[in-house]
Amino acid sequence: MVIAIDGPSGVGKSTVTRRLATVMGLEFLDTGATYRAATIAALRTGADLTDEDTVLAAVTASEIAYADGTILLDGESVAEEVRSDAVTKNASAVSAFPRVREHVVEMQRRWVSDRGGSAVVEGRDIGTVVFPDAPVKIFLTADPEVRAARRAGDAEAAHQAVSDIVADLNRRDHADSTRKTSPLRPAADSVEVNTSEMGIEEVVLEILEVVADRFEQGRL
Ligand code: DC
């Protein structure tokens, strides 16, 4: 069973995903990290990031893996590097290329199928494209000020002014929601949860209620 957790950045996706996975005894996959690793692969070869062919060549020549919550590129952890400014800035462009997405999505599906088809998977298009048949689809949202404040608390954004964080969030939201391939949007059958005034445990409990509901409907 796949539990799909989608939404923009700063809504608490990663924390909620990890906590939910622990509670349910499942593994979790952070698909944003897989696009960030693809971005590192492209940056390392000095690929022209506006050219899909060169970016795709760099991405397919490297191996992206995810093990125990750690993202690996060619067998080495890039857990810190994926959080760098350069990667954060360029990941939207790299992840907008349709053939790059195809390649990365194939890796994501294989990762889940290697785990017997059960995992908590977080991203932007998990419920719409990667696992459209997932029985539980959650779309997390939060008010813009709350998202900016949460991002400001993240280590990677700690040195940025809040106004820069807001501008960066807006830029990424716009890029992720308006791209042609797999734009960020809720699946028709997703349950939207606004996390602005909720703590992690509350959000996790709400998702567990959806899981229980699907179970009662015989969908799990
Ligand atoms: O969640 P994140 O900030 O680590 O995501 C990094 C980038 O990858 C961001 O620009 C959105 C993109 N992304 C995507 O296009 N599809 C996903 N399933 C996950 C992330």
Coordinates of N, CA and C and ligand atoms in Angstrom, one line a residue:
M1 N 0.8 -1.2 0.0 CA 0.0 0.0 0.0 C 0.9 1.3 0.0
V2 N 0.6 2.1 -0.9 CA 1.4 3.4 -1.0 C 0.5 4.5 -0.3
I3 N 1.2 5.2 0.6 CA 0.5 6.4 1.2 C 1.2 7.6 0.5
A4 N 0.5 8.4 -0.3 CA 1.1 9.5 -1.0 C 0.9 10.8 -0.2
I5 N 2.0 11.5 0.0 CA 1.9 12.7 0.7 C 2.5 13.8 -0.2
D6 N 1.6 14.6 -0.8 CA 2.0 15.7 -1.7 C 1.8 17.1 -1.1
G7 N 2.4 18.1 -1.7 CA 2.2 19.5 -1.3 C 3.4 20.3 -1.5
P8 N 3.3 21.6 -1.4 CA 4.5 22.5 -1.6 C 5.5 22.4 -0.5
S9 N 6.6 23.1 -0.6 CA 7.5 23.1 0.6 C 7.1 24.0 1.7
G10 N 7.5 23.6 2.9 CA 7.1 24.3 4.1 C 5.8 24.0 4.7
V11 N 5.2 22.9 4.3 CA 3.9 22.5 4.8 C 4.1 21.4 5.9
G12 N 5.4 20.9 6.1 CA 5.6 19.9 7.1 C 5.7 18.5 6.5
K13 N 5.8 18.4 5.2 CA 5.7 17.1 4.5 C 6.8 16.1 5.0
S14 N 8.0 16.5 5.1 CA 9.1 15.6 5.5 C 8.9 15.1 6.9
T15 N 8.6 16.0 7.8 CA 8.5 15.6 9.2 C 7.3 14.6 9.4
V16 N 6.2 15.0 8.7 CA 5.0 14.2 8.8 C 5.2 12.8 8.2
T17 N 5.9 12.8 7.0 CA 6.1 11.5 6.3 C 6.9 10.6 7.2
R18 N 8.0 11.1 7.8 CA 8.9 10.3 8.6 C 8.1 9.7 9.8
R19 N 7.4 10.6 10.5 CA 6.7 10.2 11.7 C 5.6 9.1 11.3
L20 N 4.9 9.4 10.3 CA 3.8 8.5 9.8 C 4.4 7.1 9.5
A21 N 5.5 7.1 8.8 CA 6.2 5.9 8.4 C 6.6 5.1 9.6
T22 N 7.1 5.8 10.6 CA 7.5 5.1 11.9 C 6.3 4.5 12.5
V23 N 5.3 5.2 12.7 CA 4.0 4.8 13.3 C 3.5 3.5 12.6
M24 N 3.6 3.5 11.3 CA 2.9 2.5 10.5 C 3.9 1.3 10.2
G25 N 5.2 1.5 10.6 CA 6.2 0.4 10.4 C 6.5 0.3 8.9
L26 N 6.5 1.4 8.2 CA 6.8 1.4 6.7 C 8.0 2.2 6.5
E27 N 8.7 2.0 5.3 CA 9.8 2.8 4.9 C 9.2 4.1 4.2
F28 N 10.0 5.1 4.2 CA 9.5 6.3 3.5 C 10.5 6.7 2.4
L29 N 10.0 7.3 1.3 CA 10.8 7.8 0.2 C 10.5 9.3 0.0
D30 N 11.6 10.1 0.1 CA 11.6 11.5 -0.1 C 11.9 11.8 -1.6
T31 N 10.9 11.9 -2.4 CA 11.2 12.0 -3.9 C 11.9 13.4 -4.2
G32 N 11.7 14.4 -3.4 CA 12.4 15.7 -3.6 C 13.9 15.4 -3.6
A33 N 14.3 14.6 -2.7 CA 15.8 14.3 -2.6 C 16.3 13.6 -3.9
T34 N 15.4 12.8 -4.5 CA 15.9 12.1 -5.8 C 16.0 13.2 -6.9
Y35 N 15.2 14.2 -6.9 CA 15.4 15.3 -7.9 C 16.6 16.1 -7.6
R36 N 16.8 16.3 -6.3 CA 17.9 17.1 -5.9 C 19.2 16.3 -6.2
A37 N 19.2 15.0 -6.1 CA 20.4 14.2 -6.4 C 20.6 14.3 -8.0
A38 N 19.5 14.3 -8.7 CA 19.7 14.4 -10.2 C 20.3 15.8 -10.5
T39 N 19.9 16.8 -9.7 CA 20.4 18.2 -9.9 C 22.0 18.2 -9.7
I40 N 22.4 17.5 -8.6 CA 23.8 17.4 -8.3 C 24.5 16.7 -9.5
A41 N 24.0 15.6 -10.0 CA 24.6 14.9 -11.1 C 24.8 15.9 -12.3
A42 N 23.8 16.7 -12.5 CA 23.9 17.7 -13.7 C 24.9 18.8 -13.4
L43 N 24.9 19.3 -12.1 CA 25.8 20.3 -11.7 C 27.3 19.8 -11.8
R44 N 27.5 18.6 -11.4 CA 28.9 18.0 -11.3 C 29.5 17.9 -12.7
T45 N 28.7 17.7 -13.7 CA 29.2 17.5 -15.1 C 29.3 18.9 -15.8
G46 N 28.8 19.9 -15.1 CA 28.9 21.2 -15.7 C 27.9 21.3 -16.8
A47 N 26.8 20.5 -16.8 CA 25.8 20.5 -17.9 C 25.1 21.8 -18.0
D48 N 24.7 22.2 -19.2 CA 23.9 23.4 -19.4 C 22.5 23.1 -18.9
L49 N 22.2 23.7 -17.8 CA 20.9 23.3 -17.1 C 19.6 23.8 -17.9
T50 N 19.8 24.5 -19.0 CA 18.7 24.8 -19.8 C 18.5 23.8 -20.9
D51 N 19.4 22.9 -21.0 CA 19.3 21.9 -22.1 C 19.0 20.5 -21.6
E52 N 17.8 20.1 -22.0 CA 17.3 18.8 -21.5 C 18.2 17.6 -21.8
D53 N 18.7 17.6 -23.1 CA 19.5 16.4 -23.5 C 20.8 16.3 -22.6
T54 N 21.5 17.4 -22.4 CA 22.7 17.3 -21.6 C 22.4 16.9 -20.1
V55 N 21.3 17.5 -19.6 CA 21.0 17.2 -18.2 C 20.6 15.7 -18.1
L56 N 19.8 15.3 -19.1 CA 19.4 13.8 -19.1 C 20.6 12.9 -19.2
A57 N 21.5 13.3 -20.0 CA 22.7 12.4 -20.2 C 23.5 12.3 -18.8
A58 N 23.6 13.4 -18.1 CA 24.3 13.4 -16.8 C 23.5 12.6 -15.8
V59 N 22.2 12.7 -15.8 CA 21.4 12.0 -14.8 C 21.4 10.5 -15.1
T60 N 21.2 10.1 -16.3 CA 21.2 8.7 -16.6 C 22.6 8.0 -16.5
A61 N 23.6 8.8 -16.5 CA 25.0 8.3 -16.4 C 25.3 8.0 -14.9
S62 N 24.4 8.5 -14.0 CA 24.7 8.3 -12.6 C 23.6 7.5 -11.9
E63 N 23.9 7.0 -10.8 CA 23.0 6.1 -10.1 C 22.4 6.8 -8.8
I64 N 21.1 7.0 -8.9 CA 20.5 7.6 -7.7 C 19.8 6.5 -6.9
A65 N 20.1 6.5 -5.6 CA 19.5 5.5 -4.7 C 19.1 6.2 -3.4
Y66 N 18.3 5.5 -2.7 CA 17.7 6.0 -1.4 C 17.7 4.8 -0.4
A67 N 18.4 4.9 0.7 CA 18.5 3.8 1.6 C 18.4 4.4 3.1
D68 N 17.4 3.8 3.8 CA 17.3 4.2 5.2 C 17.2 5.7 5.4
G69 N 16.5 6.4 4.6 CA 16.3 7.8 4.7 C 17.5 8.7 4.2
T70 N 18.5 8.0 3.6 CA 19.7 8.7 3.1 C 19.7 8.7 1.5
I71 N 19.9 9.8 0.9 CA 20.0 9.9 -0.5 C 21.4 9.6 -1.0
L72 N 21.6 8.8 -2.0 CA 22.9 8.4 -2.5 C 23.1 8.7 -3.9
L73 N 24.2 9.2 -4.3 CA 24.5 9.4 -5.7 C 25.8 8.6 -6.0
D74 N 25.7 7.7 -7.0 CA 26.8 6.8 -7.3 C 27.4 6.1 -6.0
G75 N 26.5 5.7 -5.1 CA 26.9 4.9 -4.0 C 27.4 5.8 -2.8
E76 N 27.5 7.1 -2.9 CA 27.9 8.0 -1.8 C 26.8 8.8 -1.3
S77 N 26.8 9.0 0.0 CA 25.7 9.9 0.5 C 25.9 11.3 0.1
V78 N 24.8 11.9 -0.4 CA 24.8 13.4 -0.8 C 23.8 14.1 0.1
A79 N 23.6 13.5 1.3 CA 22.5 14.1 2.2 C 22.7 15.5 2.5
E80 N 24.0 15.9 2.7 CA 24.3 17.4 3.0 C 24.2 18.2 1.7
E81 N 24.8 17.7 0.7 CA 24.9 18.5 -0.6 C 23.5 18.8 -1.2
V82 N 22.6 17.9 -1.0 CA 21.3 18.1 -1.6 C 20.6 19.3 -0.9
R83 N 21.1 19.7 0.3 CA 20.4 20.9 0.9 C 21.1 22.2 0.6
S84 N 22.2 22.2 -0.2 CA 22.9 23.4 -0.5 C 22.1 24.4 -1.4
D85 N 22.4 25.6 -1.3 CA 21.7 26.7 -2.0 C 21.7 26.4 -3.5
A86 N 22.8 26.0 -4.0 CA 22.9 25.8 -5.5 C 22.0 24.7 -5.9
V87 N 21.8 23.7 -5.1 CA 20.9 22.6 -5.5 C 19.5 23.0 -5.4
T88 N 19.2 23.7 -4.3 CA 17.8 24.1 -4.0 C 17.4 25.1 -5.2
K89 N 18.3 25.9 -5.6 CA 17.9 26.9 -6.7 C 17.7 26.2 -8.0
N90 N 18.5 25.2 -8.3 CA 18.4 24.6 -9.6 C 17.5 23.4 -9.8
A91 N 17.0 22.9 -8.6 CA 16.2 21.6 -8.7 C 14.9 21.8 -9.4
S92 N 14.3 23.0 -9.4 CA 13.0 23.3 -10.1 C 13.2 23.1 -11.6
A93 N 14.4 23.7 -12.1 CA 14.6 23.6 -13.5 C 14.9 22.2 -14.0
V94 N 15.7 21.4 -13.2 CA 16.0 20.1 -13.6 C 14.8 19.2 -13.5
S95 N 13.9 19.4 -12.5 CA 12.8 18.5 -12.3 C 11.6 18.9 -13.2
A96 N 11.8 20.0 -14.0 CA 10.7 20.3 -15.0 C 10.9 19.6 -16.3
F97 N 12.1 19.0 -16.5 CA 12.3 18.3 -17.8 C 11.5 17.0 -17.8
P98 N 10.6 16.8 -18.8 CA 9.8 15.5 -18.8 C 10.6 14.2 -18.9
R99 N 11.7 14.2 -19.7 CA 12.5 12.9 -19.8 C 13.3 12.7 -18.5
V100 N 13.7 13.8 -17.9 CA 14.4 13.6 -16.6 C 13.4 13.0 -15.6
R101 N 12.2 13.6 -15.6 CA 11.2 13.1 -14.6 C 10.9 11.6 -14.9
E102 N 10.7 11.2 -16.2 CA 10.4 9.8 -16.5 C 11.5 8.9 -15.9
H103 N 12.7 9.3 -16.1 CA 13.8 8.5 -15.5 C 13.8 8.4 -14.0
V104 N 13.6 9.5 -13.4 CA 13.6 9.6 -11.9 C 12.3 8.8 -11.4
V105 N 11.2 9.0 -12.0 CA 9.9 8.3 -11.6 C 10.1 6.8 -11.7
E106 N 10.8 6.4 -12.7 CA 11.0 4.9 -12.9 C 11.8 4.4 -11.6
M107 N 12.8 5.2 -11.2 CA 13.6 4.8 -10.0 C 12.7 4.7 -8.8
Q108 N 11.8 5.7 -8.7 CA 10.9 5.8 -7.5 C 10.0 4.6 -7.5
R109 N 9.4 4.3 -8.6 CA 8.5 3.1 -8.7 C 9.2 1.8 -8.3
R110 N 10.4 1.7 -8.9 CA 11.2 0.5 -8.6 C 11.5 0.4 -7.1
W111 N 11.9 1.5 -6.5 CA 12.2 1.6 -5.1 C 11.0 1.0 -4.3
V112 N 9.8 1.4 -4.6 CA 8.6 1.0 -3.9 C 8.3 -0.5 -4.2
S113 N 8.5 -0.9 -5.4 CA 8.2 -2.3 -5.7 C 9.2 -3.2 -5.1
D114 N 10.4 -2.8 -4.9 CA 11.5 -3.5 -4.2 C 11.1 -3.7 -2.7
R115 N 10.2 -2.9 -2.2 CA 9.7 -3.0 -0.8 C 8.3 -3.6 -0.7
G116 N 8.0 -4.4 -1.7 CA 6.7 -5.1 -1.7 C 5.6 -4.2 -2.0
G117 N 5.8 -3.0 -2.5 CA 4.8 -2.1 -2.9 C 4.2 -1.3 -1.8
S118 N 4.8 -1.3 -0.6 CA 4.3 -0.5 0.5 C 5.3 0.5 1.0
A119 N 4.9 1.7 1.1 CA 5.8 2.8 1.6 C 5.0 4.1 1.7
V120 N 5.6 5.0 2.5 CA 5.0 6.4 2.6 C 5.9 7.2 1.6
V121 N 5.3 7.8 0.6 CA 6.1 8.5 -0.4 C 5.7 9.9 -0.5
E122 N 6.6 10.8 -0.3 CA 6.3 12.3 -0.3 C 6.9 13.0 -1.6
G123 N 6.1 13.9 -2.0 CA 6.6 14.7 -3.2 C 5.6 15.7 -3.7
R124 N 5.5 15.8 -5.0 CA 4.6 16.8 -5.6 C 3.5 16.2 -6.5
D125 N 3.9 15.0 -7.0 CA 3.0 14.4 -8.0 C 2.8 12.9 -7.7
I126 N 2.9 12.5 -6.5 CA 2.9 11.1 -6.1 C 1.4 10.6 -6.3
G127 N 0.4 11.3 -5.8 CA -0.9 10.9 -6.0 C -1.5 11.1 -7.4
T128 N -0.9 12.0 -8.2 CA -1.4 12.3 -9.5 C -0.7 11.5 -10.6
V129 N 0.6 11.3 -10.5 CA 1.3 10.6 -11.6 C 2.1 9.4 -11.2
V130 N 2.8 9.4 -10.1 CA 3.7 8.3 -9.8 C 2.9 7.1 -9.3
F131 N 2.0 7.3 -8.4 CA 1.2 6.2 -7.9 C -0.3 6.7 -7.9
P132 N -0.9 6.8 -9.1 CA -2.3 7.3 -9.2 C -3.3 6.3 -8.5
D133 N -2.9 5.1 -8.3 CA -3.8 4.1 -7.6 C -3.6 4.0 -6.1
A134 N -2.7 4.9 -5.6 CA -2.5 4.8 -4.1 C -3.8 5.0 -3.4
P135 N -4.1 4.1 -2.4 CA -5.4 4.1 -1.7 C -5.5 5.3 -0.8
V136 N -4.4 5.8 -0.3 CA -4.4 7.0 0.6 C -3.6 8.1 0.0
K137 N -4.2 9.2 -0.3 CA -3.6 10.4 -0.9 C -3.8 11.6 -0.1
I138 N -2.8 12.2 0.4 CA -2.9 13.4 1.3 C -2.3 14.6 0.6
F139 N -2.9 15.7 0.6 CA -2.3 16.9 0.0 C -2.2 17.9 1.1
L140 N -1.0 18.2 1.6 CA -0.8 19.1 2.7 C -0.6 20.5 2.2
T141 N -1.2 21.5 2.9 CA -1.1 22.9 2.6 C -0.8 23.6 3.9
A142 N -0.5 24.9 3.8 CA -0.3 25.8 4.9 C -0.3 27.2 4.4
D143 N -0.7 28.1 5.3 CA -0.7 29.5 4.9 C 0.7 30.0 4.5
P144 N 0.9 31.0 3.6 CA 2.2 31.4 3.1 C 3.1 31.8 4.3
E145 N 2.6 32.6 5.2 CA 3.4 33.1 6.3 C 4.0 31.9 7.2
V146 N 3.1 31.0 7.4 CA 3.5 29.8 8.2 C 4.6 29.0 7.5
R147 N 4.4 28.9 6.2 CA 5.4 28.1 5.4 C 6.7 28.8 5.4
A148 N 6.7 30.1 5.3 CA 8.0 30.9 5.3 C 8.6 30.8 6.7
A149 N 7.8 30.9 7.7 CA 8.4 30.8 9.1 C 9.0 29.4 9.3
R150 N 8.4 28.4 8.8 CA 8.9 27.0 9.0 C 10.2 26.9 8.2
R151 N 10.2 27.4 7.0 CA 11.4 27.3 6.2 C 12.6 28.1 6.9
A152 N 12.2 29.2 7.5 CA 13.3 30.0 8.1 C 13.9 29.2 9.3
G153 N 13.2 28.3 9.9 CA 13.7 27.4 10.9 C 14.5 26.3 10.4
D154 N 14.5 26.0 9.1 CA 15.3 24.9 8.6 C 16.8 25.4 8.5
A155 N 17.7 24.5 8.8 CA 19.1 24.8 8.8 C 19.6 25.4 7.5
E156 N 19.1 24.8 6.4 CA 19.5 25.3 5.1 C 19.1 26.7 4.8
A157 N 18.1 27.2 5.4 CA 17.6 28.6 5.2 C 17.9 29.6 6.3
A158 N 18.6 29.1 7.3 CA 18.8 29.8 8.5 C 19.5 31.2 8.3
H159 N 20.4 31.2 7.3 CA 21.1 32.5 7.0 C 20.4 33.4 6.1
Q160 N 19.2 33.1 5.6 CA 18.4 33.9 4.7 C 17.5 34.8 5.4
A161 N 17.2 36.0 4.8 CA 16.2 36.9 5.4 C 14.9 36.4 5.1
V162 N 13.9 36.6 5.9 CA 12.5 36.0 5.7 C 12.0 36.5 4.4
S163 N 12.2 37.8 4.0 CA 11.7 38.3 2.7 C 12.3 37.4 1.5
D164 N 13.6 37.0 1.7 CA 14.2 36.2 0.6 C 13.6 34.8 0.6
I165 N 13.2 34.3 1.8 CA 12.6 33.0 1.9 C 11.2 33.0 1.2
V166 N 10.5 34.1 1.5 CA 9.1 34.2 0.9 C 9.3 34.3 -0.7
A167 N 10.2 35.1 -1.1 CA 10.4 35.2 -2.6 C 10.8 33.9 -3.2
D168 N 11.7 33.1 -2.5 CA 12.2 31.9 -3.0 C 11.0 30.8 -3.0
L169 N 10.2 30.8 -2.0 CA 9.0 29.9 -1.9 C 8.1 30.2 -3.1
N170 N 7.8 31.5 -3.3 CA 6.9 31.9 -4.4 C 7.4 31.5 -5.7
R171 N 8.7 31.7 -5.9 CA 9.4 31.4 -7.2 C 9.2 29.9 -7.4
R172 N 9.5 29.1 -6.4 CA 9.5 27.6 -6.6 C 8.1 27.1 -6.7
D173 N 7.1 27.7 -6.0 CA 5.7 27.3 -6.1 C 5.2 27.5 -7.5
H174 N 5.6 28.7 -8.0 CA 5.2 29.1 -9.4 C 5.8 28.1 -10.4
A175 N 7.1 27.8 -10.3 CA 7.7 26.9 -11.2 C 7.1 25.5 -11.1
D176 N 6.9 25.0 -9.9 CA 6.4 23.7 -9.7 C 5.0 23.5 -10.2
S177 N 4.2 24.6 -10.0 CA 2.7 24.5 -10.3 C 2.4 24.8 -11.8
T178 N 3.3 25.5 -12.5 CA 3.0 25.9 -13.8 C 3.7 25.1 -14.9
R179 N 4.6 24.2 -14.4 CA 5.3 23.4 -15.5 C 4.3 22.5 -16.2
K180 N 4.7 22.1 -17.4 CA 3.8 21.3 -18.2 C 3.7 19.9 -17.7
T181 N 4.8 19.3 -17.3 CA 4.8 17.9 -16.9 C 4.6 17.8 -15.4
S182 N 3.6 17.0 -15.0 CA 3.3 16.7 -13.6 C 3.4 18.0 -12.7
P183 N 2.6 19.0 -13.0 CA 2.6 20.2 -12.1 C 2.1 19.8 -10.7
L184 N 2.5 20.6 -9.8 CA 2.0 20.4 -8.4 C 0.5 20.8 -8.3
R185 N -0.3 19.8 -8.0 CA -1.7 20.0 -7.8 C -2.3 18.8 -7.1
P186 N -3.4 19.0 -6.3 CA -3.9 17.9 -5.6 C -4.6 16.9 -6.5
A187 N -4.5 15.6 -6.2 CA -5.2 14.6 -7.0 C -6.7 14.8 -6.7
A188 N -7.6 14.4 -7.6 CA -9.0 14.6 -7.4 C -9.5 13.8 -6.2
D189 N -8.8 12.7 -5.9 CA -9.3 11.9 -4.8 C -8.4 12.0 -3.5
S190 N -7.7 13.2 -3.4 CA -6.8 13.4 -2.3 C -7.6 14.0 -1.2
V191 N -7.1 13.9 0.0 CA -7.7 14.6 1.2 C -6.7 15.7 1.5
E192 N -7.3 17.0 1.5 CA -6.4 18.1 1.8 C -6.4 18.4 3.3
V193 N -5.2 18.6 3.8 CA -5.0 18.9 5.2 C -4.2 20.2 5.3
N194 N -4.9 21.2 5.9 CA -4.2 22.5 6.1 C -3.5 22.4 7.5
T195 N -2.1 22.4 7.4 CA -1.4 22.2 8.7 C -1.0 23.5 9.4
S196 N -1.5 24.6 9.0 CA -1.1 25.9 9.5 C -1.2 26.0 11.1
E197 N -2.3 25.4 11.6 CA -2.4 25.5 13.0 C -2.4 24.1 13.7
M198 N -1.7 23.2 13.1 CA -1.7 21.9 13.6 C -0.2 21.5 14.0
G199 N -0.1 20.7 15.0 CA 1.2 20.1 15.4 C 1.4 18.8 14.6
I200 N 2.6 18.3 14.6 CA 2.9 17.1 13.8 C 2.0 15.9 14.2
E201 N 1.9 15.7 15.5 CA 1.1 14.6 15.9 C -0.3 14.7 15.5
E202 N -0.9 15.9 15.5 CA -2.2 16.1 15.0 C -2.4 15.7 13.6
V203 N -1.4 16.2 12.8 CA -1.5 15.9 11.3 C -1.4 14.4 11.1
V204 N -0.5 13.8 11.8 CA -0.3 12.3 11.6 C -1.6 11.6 12.0
L205 N -2.2 12.0 13.1 CA -3.5 11.4 13.6 C -4.5 11.5 12.5
E206 N -4.6 12.7 11.9 CA -5.6 13.0 10.9 C -5.4 12.0 9.7
I207 N -4.1 11.8 9.3 CA -3.8 10.9 8.2 C -4.2 9.5 8.6
L208 N -3.9 9.1 9.9 CA -4.2 7.8 10.3 C -5.7 7.5 10.2
E209 N -6.5 8.6 10.5 CA -8.0 8.4 10.3 C -8.4 8.2 8.9
V210 N -7.7 8.8 8.0 CA -7.9 8.5 6.5 C -7.6 7.1 6.2
V211 N -6.4 6.6 6.8 CA -6.0 5.2 6.6 C -7.1 4.3 7.1
A212 N -7.6 4.6 8.3 CA -8.6 3.7 8.9 C -9.9 3.7 8.1
D213 N -10.2 4.9 7.6 CA -11.4 5.0 6.8 C -11.3 4.2 5.5
R214 N -10.2 4.2 4.8 CA -9.9 3.4 3.6 C -10.0 1.9 3.9
F215 N -9.5 1.6 5.1 CA -9.5 0.2 5.6 C -11.0 -0.3 5.7
E216 N -11.8 0.6 6.3 CA -13.2 0.2 6.5 C -13.9 0.1 5.2
Q217 N -13.5 0.9 4.2 CA -14.1 0.8 2.9 C -13.6 -0.4 2.1
G218 N -12.7 -1.2 2.7 CA -12.1 -2.3 2.0 C -11.1 -2.0 1.0
R219 N -10.6 -0.8 1.0 CA -9.6 -0.4 0.0 C -8.2 -0.7 0.4
L220 N -7.9 -1.2 1.6 CA -6.6 -1.5 2.0 C -6.4 -3.0 2.2
Ligands
DC1 O1 10.7 18.7 -1.8 P1 12.0 19.4 -2.2 O2 12.1 20.8 -1.9 O3 13.1 18.6 -1.7 O4 12.0 19.2 -3.8 C1 13.0 19.6 -4.6 C2 12.6 20.0 -6.0 O5 12.1 18.9 -6.7 C3 11.4 21.0 -6.0 O6 11.8 22.0 -7.0 C4 10.2 20.3 -6.4 C5 10.8 19.1 -7.2 N1 10.0 17.9 -7.0 C6 9.2 17.5 -8.0 O7 9.1 18.1 -9.0 N2 8.4 16.3 -7.9 C7 8.5 15.6 -6.7 N3 7.8 14.5 -6.6 C8 9.3 16.0 -5.7 C9 10.0 17.2 -5.8

